[in-house]
Short mmCIF file of C-alpha atoms in Angstrom, two decimals:
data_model
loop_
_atom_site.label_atom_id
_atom_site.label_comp_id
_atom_site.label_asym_id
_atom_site.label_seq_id
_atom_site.Cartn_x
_atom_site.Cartn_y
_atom_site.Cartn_z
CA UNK A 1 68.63 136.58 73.37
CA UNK A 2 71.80 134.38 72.67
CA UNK A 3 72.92 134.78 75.98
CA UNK A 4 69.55 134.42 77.86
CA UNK A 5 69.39 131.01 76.42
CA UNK A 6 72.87 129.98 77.22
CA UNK A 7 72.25 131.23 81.00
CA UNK A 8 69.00 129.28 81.30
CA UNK A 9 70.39 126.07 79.73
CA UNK A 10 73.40 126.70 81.98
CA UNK A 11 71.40 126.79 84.64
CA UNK A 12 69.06 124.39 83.70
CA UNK A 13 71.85 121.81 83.46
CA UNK A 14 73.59 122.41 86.43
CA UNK A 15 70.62 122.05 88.26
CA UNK A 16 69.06 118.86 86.54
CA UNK A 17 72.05 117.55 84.65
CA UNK A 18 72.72 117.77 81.39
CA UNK A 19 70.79 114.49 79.93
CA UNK A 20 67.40 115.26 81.32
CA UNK A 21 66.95 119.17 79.97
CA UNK A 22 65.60 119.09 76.14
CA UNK A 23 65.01 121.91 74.30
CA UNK A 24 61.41 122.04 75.55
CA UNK A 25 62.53 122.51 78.80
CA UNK A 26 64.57 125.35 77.78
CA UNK A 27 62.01 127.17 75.22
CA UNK A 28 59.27 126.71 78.22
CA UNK A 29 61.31 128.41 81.04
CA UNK A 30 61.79 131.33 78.66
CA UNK A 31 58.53 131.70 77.18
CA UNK A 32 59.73 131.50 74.08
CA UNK A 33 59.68 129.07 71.07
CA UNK A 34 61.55 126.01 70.17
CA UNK A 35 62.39 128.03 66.78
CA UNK A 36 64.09 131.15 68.61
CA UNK A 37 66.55 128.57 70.01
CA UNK A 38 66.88 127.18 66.67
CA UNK A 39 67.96 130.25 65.10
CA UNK A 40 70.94 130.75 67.44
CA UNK A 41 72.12 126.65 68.23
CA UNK A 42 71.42 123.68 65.58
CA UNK A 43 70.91 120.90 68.18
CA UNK A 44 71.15 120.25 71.82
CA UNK A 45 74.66 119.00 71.61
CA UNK A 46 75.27 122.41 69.96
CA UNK A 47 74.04 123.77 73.38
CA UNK A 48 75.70 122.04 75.71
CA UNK A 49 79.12 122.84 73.92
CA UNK A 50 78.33 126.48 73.85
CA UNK A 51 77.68 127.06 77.61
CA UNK A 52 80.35 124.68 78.14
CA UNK A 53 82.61 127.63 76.61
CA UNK A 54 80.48 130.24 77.67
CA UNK A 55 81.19 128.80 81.54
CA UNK A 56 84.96 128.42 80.96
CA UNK A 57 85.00 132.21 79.59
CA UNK A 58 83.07 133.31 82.69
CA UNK A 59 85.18 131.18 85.35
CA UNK A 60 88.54 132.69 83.54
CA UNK A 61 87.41 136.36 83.97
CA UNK A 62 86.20 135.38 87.55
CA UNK A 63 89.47 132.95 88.62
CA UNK A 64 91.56 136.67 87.58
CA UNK A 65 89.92 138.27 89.92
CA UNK A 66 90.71 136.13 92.56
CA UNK A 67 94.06 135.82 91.61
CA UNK A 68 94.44 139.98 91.68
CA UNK A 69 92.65 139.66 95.48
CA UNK A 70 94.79 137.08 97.23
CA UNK A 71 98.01 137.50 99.67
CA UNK A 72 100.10 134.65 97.93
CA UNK A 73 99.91 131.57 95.58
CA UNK A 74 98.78 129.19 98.87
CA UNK A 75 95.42 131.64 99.05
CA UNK A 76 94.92 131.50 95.70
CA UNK A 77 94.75 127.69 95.68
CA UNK A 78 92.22 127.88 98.82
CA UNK A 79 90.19 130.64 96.93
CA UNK A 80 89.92 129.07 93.75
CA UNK A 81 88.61 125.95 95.43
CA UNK A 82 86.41 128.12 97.72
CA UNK A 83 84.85 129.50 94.95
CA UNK A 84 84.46 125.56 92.80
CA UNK A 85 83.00 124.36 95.83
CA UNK A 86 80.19 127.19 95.95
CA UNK A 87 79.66 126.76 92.71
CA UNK A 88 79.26 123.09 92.63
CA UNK A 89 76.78 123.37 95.51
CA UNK A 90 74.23 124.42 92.65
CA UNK A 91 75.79 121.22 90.49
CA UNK A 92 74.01 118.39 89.54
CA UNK A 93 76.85 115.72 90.19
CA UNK A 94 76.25 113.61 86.97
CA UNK A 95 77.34 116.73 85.10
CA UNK A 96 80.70 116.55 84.30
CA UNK A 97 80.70 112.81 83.98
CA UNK A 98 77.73 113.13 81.40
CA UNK A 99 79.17 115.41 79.51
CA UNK A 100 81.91 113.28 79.13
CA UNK A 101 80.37 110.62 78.02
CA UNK A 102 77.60 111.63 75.66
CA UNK A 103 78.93 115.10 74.18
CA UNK A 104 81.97 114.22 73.12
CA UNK A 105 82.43 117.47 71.17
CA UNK A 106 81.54 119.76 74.64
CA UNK A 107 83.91 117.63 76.65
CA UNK A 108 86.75 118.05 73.93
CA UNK A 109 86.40 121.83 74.21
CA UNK A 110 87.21 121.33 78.46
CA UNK A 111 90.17 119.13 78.05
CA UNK A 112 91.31 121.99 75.34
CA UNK A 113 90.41 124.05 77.66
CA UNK A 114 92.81 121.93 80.45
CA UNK A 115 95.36 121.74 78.33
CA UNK A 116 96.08 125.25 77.30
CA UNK A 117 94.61 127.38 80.15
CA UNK A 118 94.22 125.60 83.19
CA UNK A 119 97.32 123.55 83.36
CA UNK A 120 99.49 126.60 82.37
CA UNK A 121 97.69 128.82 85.32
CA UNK A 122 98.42 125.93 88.07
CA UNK A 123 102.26 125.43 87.23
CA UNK A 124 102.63 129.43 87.15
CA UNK A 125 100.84 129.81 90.55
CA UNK A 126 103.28 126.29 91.45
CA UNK A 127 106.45 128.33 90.20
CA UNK A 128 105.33 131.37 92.44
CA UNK A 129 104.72 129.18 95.57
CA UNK A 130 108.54 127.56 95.03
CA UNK A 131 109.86 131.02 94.26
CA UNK A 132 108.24 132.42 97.80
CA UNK A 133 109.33 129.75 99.83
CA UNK A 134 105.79 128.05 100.11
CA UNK A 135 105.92 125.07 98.19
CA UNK A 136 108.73 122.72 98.41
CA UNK A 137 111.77 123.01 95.87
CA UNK A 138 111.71 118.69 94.70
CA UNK A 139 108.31 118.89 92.99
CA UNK A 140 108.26 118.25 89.31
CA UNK A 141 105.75 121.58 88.33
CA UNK A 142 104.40 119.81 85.05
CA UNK A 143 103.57 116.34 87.13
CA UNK A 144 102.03 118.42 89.95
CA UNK A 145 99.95 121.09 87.81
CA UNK A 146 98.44 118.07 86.35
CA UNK A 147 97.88 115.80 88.91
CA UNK A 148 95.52 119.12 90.55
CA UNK A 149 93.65 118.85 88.00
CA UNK A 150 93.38 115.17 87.52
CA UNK A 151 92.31 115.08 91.15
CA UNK A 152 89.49 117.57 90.37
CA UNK A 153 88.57 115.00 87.97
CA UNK A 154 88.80 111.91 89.81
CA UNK A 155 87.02 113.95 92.57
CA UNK A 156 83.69 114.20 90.41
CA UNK A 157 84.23 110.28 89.24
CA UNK A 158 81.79 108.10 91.24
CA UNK A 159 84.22 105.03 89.96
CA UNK A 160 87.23 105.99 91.62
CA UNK A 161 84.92 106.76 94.80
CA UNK A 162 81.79 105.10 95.00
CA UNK A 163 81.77 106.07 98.31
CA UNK A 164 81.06 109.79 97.51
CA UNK A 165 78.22 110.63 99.57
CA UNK A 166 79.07 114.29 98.64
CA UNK A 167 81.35 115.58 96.01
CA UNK A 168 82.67 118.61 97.98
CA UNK A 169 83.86 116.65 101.20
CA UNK A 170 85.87 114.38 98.53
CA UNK A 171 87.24 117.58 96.76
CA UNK A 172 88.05 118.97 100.55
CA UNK A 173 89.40 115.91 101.13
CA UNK A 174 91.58 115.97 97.90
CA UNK A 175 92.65 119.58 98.02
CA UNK A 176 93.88 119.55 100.93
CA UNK A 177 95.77 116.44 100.69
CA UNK A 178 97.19 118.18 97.77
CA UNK A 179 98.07 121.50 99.25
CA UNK A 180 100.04 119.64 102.18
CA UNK A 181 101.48 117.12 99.94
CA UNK A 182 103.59 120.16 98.42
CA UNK A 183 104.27 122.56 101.30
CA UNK A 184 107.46 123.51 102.39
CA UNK A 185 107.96 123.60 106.32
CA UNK A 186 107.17 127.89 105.86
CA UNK A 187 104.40 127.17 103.68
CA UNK A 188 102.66 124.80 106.31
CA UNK A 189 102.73 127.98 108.78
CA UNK A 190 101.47 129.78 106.22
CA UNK A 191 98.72 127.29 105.52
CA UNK A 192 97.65 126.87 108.91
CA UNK A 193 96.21 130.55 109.43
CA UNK A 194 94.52 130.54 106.13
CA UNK A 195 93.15 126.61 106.08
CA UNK A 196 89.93 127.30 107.79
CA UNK A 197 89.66 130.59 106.28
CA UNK A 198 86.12 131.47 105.27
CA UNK A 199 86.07 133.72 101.98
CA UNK A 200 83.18 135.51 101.24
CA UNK A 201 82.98 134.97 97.99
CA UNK A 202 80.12 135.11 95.21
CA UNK A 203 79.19 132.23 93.89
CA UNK A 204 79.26 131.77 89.95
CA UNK A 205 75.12 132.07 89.71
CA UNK A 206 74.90 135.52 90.83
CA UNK A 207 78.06 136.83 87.94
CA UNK B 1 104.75 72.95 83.12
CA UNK B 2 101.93 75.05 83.21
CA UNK B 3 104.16 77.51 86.34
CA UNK B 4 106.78 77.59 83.56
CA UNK B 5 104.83 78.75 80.89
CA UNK B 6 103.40 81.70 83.54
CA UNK B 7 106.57 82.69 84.53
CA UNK B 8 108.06 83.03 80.62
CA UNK B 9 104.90 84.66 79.51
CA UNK B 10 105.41 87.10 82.22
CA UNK B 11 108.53 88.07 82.11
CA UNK B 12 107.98 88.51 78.10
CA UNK B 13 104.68 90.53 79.21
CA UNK B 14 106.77 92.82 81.48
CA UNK B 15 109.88 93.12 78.98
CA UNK B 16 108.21 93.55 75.52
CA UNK B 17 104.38 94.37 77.06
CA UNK B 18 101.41 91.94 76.15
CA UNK B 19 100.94 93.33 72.65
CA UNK B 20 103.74 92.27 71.06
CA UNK B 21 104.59 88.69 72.16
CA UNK B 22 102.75 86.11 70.58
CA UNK B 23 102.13 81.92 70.96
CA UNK B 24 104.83 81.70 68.93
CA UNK B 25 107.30 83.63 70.93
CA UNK B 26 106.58 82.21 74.42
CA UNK B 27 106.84 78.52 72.43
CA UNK B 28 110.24 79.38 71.04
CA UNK B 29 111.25 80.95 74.62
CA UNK B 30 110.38 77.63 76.29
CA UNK B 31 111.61 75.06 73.08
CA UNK B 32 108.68 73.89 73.37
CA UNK B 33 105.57 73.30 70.98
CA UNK B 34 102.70 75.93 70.56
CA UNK B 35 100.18 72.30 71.22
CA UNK B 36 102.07 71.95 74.80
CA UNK B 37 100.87 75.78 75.36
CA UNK B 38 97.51 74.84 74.09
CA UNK B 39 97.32 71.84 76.67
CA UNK B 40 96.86 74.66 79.52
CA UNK B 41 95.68 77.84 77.96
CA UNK B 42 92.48 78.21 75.66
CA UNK B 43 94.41 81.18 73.76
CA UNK B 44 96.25 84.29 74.52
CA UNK B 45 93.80 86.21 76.09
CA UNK B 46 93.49 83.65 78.66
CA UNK B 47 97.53 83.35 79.27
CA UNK B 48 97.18 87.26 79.59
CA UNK B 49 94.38 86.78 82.45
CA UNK B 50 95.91 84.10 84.16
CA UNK B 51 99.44 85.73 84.03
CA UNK B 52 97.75 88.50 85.97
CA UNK B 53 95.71 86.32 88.50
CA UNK B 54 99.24 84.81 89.01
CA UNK B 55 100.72 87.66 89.43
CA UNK B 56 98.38 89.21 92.32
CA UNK B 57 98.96 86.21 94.26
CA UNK B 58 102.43 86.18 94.22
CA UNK B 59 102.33 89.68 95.10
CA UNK B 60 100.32 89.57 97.91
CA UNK B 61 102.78 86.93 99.21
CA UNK B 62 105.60 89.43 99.19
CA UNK B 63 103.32 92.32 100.61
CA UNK B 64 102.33 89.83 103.38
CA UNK B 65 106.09 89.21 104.41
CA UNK B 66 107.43 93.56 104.21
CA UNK B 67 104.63 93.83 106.23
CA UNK B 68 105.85 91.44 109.07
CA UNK B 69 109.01 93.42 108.79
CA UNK B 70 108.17 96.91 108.86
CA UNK B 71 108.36 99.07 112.12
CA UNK B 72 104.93 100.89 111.38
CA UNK B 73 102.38 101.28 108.73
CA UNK B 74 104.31 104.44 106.89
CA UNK B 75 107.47 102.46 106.58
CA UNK B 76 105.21 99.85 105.28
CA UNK B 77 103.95 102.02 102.50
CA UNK B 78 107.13 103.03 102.17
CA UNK B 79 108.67 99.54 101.61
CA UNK B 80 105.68 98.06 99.64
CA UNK B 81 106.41 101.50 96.89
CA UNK B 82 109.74 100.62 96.53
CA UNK B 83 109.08 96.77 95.79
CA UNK B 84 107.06 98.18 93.29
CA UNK B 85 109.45 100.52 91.90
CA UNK B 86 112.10 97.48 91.68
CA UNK B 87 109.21 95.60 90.15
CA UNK B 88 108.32 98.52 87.39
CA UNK B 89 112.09 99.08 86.39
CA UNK B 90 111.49 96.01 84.71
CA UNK B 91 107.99 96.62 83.13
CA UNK B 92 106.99 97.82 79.99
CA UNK B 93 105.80 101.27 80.75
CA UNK B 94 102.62 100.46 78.39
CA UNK B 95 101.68 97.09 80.44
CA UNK B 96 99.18 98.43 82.70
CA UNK B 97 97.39 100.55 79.82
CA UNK B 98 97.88 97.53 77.03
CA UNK B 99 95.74 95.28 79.30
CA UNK B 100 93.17 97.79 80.33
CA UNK B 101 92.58 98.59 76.74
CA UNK B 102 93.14 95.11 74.56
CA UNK B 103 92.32 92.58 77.30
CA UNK B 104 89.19 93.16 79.37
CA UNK B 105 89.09 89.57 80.95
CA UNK B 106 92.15 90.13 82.50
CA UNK B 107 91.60 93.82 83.51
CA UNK B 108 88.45 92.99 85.35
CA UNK B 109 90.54 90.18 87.63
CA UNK B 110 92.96 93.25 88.38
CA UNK B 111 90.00 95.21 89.00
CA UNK B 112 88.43 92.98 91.20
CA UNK B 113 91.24 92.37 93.10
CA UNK B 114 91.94 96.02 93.19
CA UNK B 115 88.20 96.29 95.10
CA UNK B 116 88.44 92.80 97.73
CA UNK B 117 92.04 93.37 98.39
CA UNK B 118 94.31 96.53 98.12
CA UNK B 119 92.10 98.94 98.80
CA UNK B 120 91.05 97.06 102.10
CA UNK B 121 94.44 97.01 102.84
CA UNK B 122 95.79 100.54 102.07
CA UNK B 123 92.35 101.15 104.52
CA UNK B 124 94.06 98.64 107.37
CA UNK B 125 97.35 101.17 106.64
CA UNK B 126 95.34 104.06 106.98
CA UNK B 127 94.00 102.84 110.20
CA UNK B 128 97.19 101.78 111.91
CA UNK B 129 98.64 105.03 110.95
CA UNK B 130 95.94 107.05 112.56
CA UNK B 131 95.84 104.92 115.19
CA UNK B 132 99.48 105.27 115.79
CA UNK B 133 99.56 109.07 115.68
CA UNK B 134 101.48 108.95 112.39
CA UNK B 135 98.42 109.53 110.04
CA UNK B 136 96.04 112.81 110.73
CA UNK B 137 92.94 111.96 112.39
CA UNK B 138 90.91 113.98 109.73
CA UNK B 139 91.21 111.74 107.02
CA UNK B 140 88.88 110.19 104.84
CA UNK B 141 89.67 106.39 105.26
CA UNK B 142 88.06 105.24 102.61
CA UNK B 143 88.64 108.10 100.32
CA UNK B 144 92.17 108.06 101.06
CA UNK B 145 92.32 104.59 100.31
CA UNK B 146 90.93 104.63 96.60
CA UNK B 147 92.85 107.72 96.08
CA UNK B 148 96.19 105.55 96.63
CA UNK B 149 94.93 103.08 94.24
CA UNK B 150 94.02 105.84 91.70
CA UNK B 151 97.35 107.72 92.23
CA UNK B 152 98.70 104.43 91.06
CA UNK B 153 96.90 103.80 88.68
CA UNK B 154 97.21 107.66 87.25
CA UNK B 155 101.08 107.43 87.46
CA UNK B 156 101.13 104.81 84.34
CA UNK B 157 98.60 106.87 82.40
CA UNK B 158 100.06 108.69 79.70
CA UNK B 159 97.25 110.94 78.64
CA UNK B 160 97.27 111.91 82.42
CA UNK B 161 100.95 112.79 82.42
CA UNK B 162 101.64 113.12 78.57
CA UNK B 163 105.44 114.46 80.23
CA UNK B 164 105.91 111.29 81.65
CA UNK B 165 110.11 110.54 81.01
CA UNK B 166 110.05 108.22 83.39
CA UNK B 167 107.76 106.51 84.92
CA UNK B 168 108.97 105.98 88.31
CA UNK B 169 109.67 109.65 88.78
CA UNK B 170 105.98 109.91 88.58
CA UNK B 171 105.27 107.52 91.19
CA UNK B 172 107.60 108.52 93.38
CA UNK B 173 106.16 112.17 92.94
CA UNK B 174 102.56 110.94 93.93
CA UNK B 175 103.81 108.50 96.35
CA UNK B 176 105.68 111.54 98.46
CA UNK B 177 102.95 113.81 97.94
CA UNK B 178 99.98 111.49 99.11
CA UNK B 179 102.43 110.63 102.48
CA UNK B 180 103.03 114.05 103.35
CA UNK B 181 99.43 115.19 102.56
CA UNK B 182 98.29 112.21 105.09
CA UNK B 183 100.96 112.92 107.88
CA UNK B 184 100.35 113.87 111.47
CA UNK B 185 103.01 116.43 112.88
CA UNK B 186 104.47 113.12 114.75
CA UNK B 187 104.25 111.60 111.39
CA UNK B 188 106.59 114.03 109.41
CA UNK B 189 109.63 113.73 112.06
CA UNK B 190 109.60 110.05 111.33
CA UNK B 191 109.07 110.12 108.18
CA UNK B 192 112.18 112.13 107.97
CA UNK B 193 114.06 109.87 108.82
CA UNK B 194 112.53 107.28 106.88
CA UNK B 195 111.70 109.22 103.65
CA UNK B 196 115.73 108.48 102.30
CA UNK B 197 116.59 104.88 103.24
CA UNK B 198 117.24 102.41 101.03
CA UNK B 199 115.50 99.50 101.49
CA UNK B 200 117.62 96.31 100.14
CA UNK B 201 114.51 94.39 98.59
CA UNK B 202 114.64 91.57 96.87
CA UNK B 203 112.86 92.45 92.60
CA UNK B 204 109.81 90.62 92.14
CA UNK B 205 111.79 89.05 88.98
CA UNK B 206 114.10 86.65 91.64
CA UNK B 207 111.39 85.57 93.99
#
């Protein structure tokens, strides 16, 4: 039951965002009672920080995958973002910025979650790229494993770009400036069969 | 007097940051009395905002004149960073952050003059550059745009880049990465031979 309600508030948030689902919402589209939720989370922030960690769990097992699948570092990078860009299709864009600002305790579990997983995976996949020739030797790993994932960020912030008419052409756009901004001369021949790439993959919902 | 009193009370700003110098110190600085300070500025807060306000426009003087004498809009950007880099070597790496945090008055001048004016002109850049077959035709103008700003921004921001040494290294790091994610084909073989020249430009400090 735990995990029924943490895949319908999951959803349920993605969908909606995370400030306008209350536990009514969630109890109704289950057909079951406000006091089965109870029994499992103590509040709503409770919730939200629970599928918060229940997503990052599921996006870990799934970004493995992907990892085990592609050719080289380059194609994991376009992969990876292949896949957050499905996903996000099905994403409320308030979401991440909401979290952030009204449950604190959810939003400290994803930068924990930056800092020890995240970070770590994009300077190893960094460190491959330099040792294959891909990426160029002069980048700093640690300045450009974080700056990835501080452009993610900024990508979702509709301060930095109140422009954003959609989230996913600004994350193209930011990728990509990304992925060239570190190529080597090889990599960018590399990069060139594989930037318009289609990948069939699944998107998070159907896991 | 009042130009005097700017100029000391930004130079102390840049050397010490804005925390740490006082009334008192800029007074002593000048031998002069703290009443004579009082004669132009309400209190600190407003030396702090009008230190920055004087600041802009004196930059934008010196951005006006490397842009007369560039060759083409990436040597411009190119130019314009390493003014800034002369500039920062003399900063107080906690400047930027200090006034963000402790004076909003004088943030929301920097902001606001971060909205009418870079941006608009990074855009112009961006422009130029596409026009001129240096810049890829794909780009996001706008997007682009902000994101220079940001990278900026980002580059002083030590819970972005907690690894930070030095800050300059950063910049230059996001600098390079957001020209070569921007360039055109055409655009790498001159920015080759652009990418290592020193540019003798007169530090902000001796204008």
């Amino acid at each position: 039951m735990k995990e029924k309600i943490l895949n319908e508030a999951e959803r349920l948030f993605w969908k909606y965002g995370v400030r306008t689902i209350t536990m009514d919402d969630i109890a109704r589209r289950l057909a079951i009672s406000k006091k089965t939720i109870y029994q499992y989370f103590t509040d709503k922030e409770d919730i939200v920080y629970q599928v918060v960690n229940y997503h990052i769990e599921h996006e870990m097992i799934e970004c493995t995958r992907l990892i085990d699948q592609s050719m080289n570092p380059l194609e994991e990078m376009l992969m990876i973002s292949d896949l957050m860009r499905r996903n996000a299709d099905m994403v409320n864009p308030s979401l991440l910025m909401d979290v952030q600002r009204y449950y604190p305790k959810a939003w400290d579990a994803f930068l924990q979650h930056k800092e020890g997983r995240i970070i770590t995976d994009i300077k190893a996949n960094l460190q491959r790229g330099v040792d294959q020739g891909l990426y160029r030797t002069d980048i700093d790993l640690e300045t450009m494993a974080r700056l990835r994932v501080e452009l993610i960020q900024l990508g979702f912030d509709d301060r930095a770009f109140p422009n954003n008419k959609d989230v996913m052409t600004t994350q193209d756009q930011l990728l990509h400036l990304f992925l060239r901004g570190i190529l080597s001369e090889q990599g960018f021949t590399v990069y060139n069969t594989l930037k318009n790439k289609e990948y069939n993959l699944t998107a998070y919902e159907n896991k």
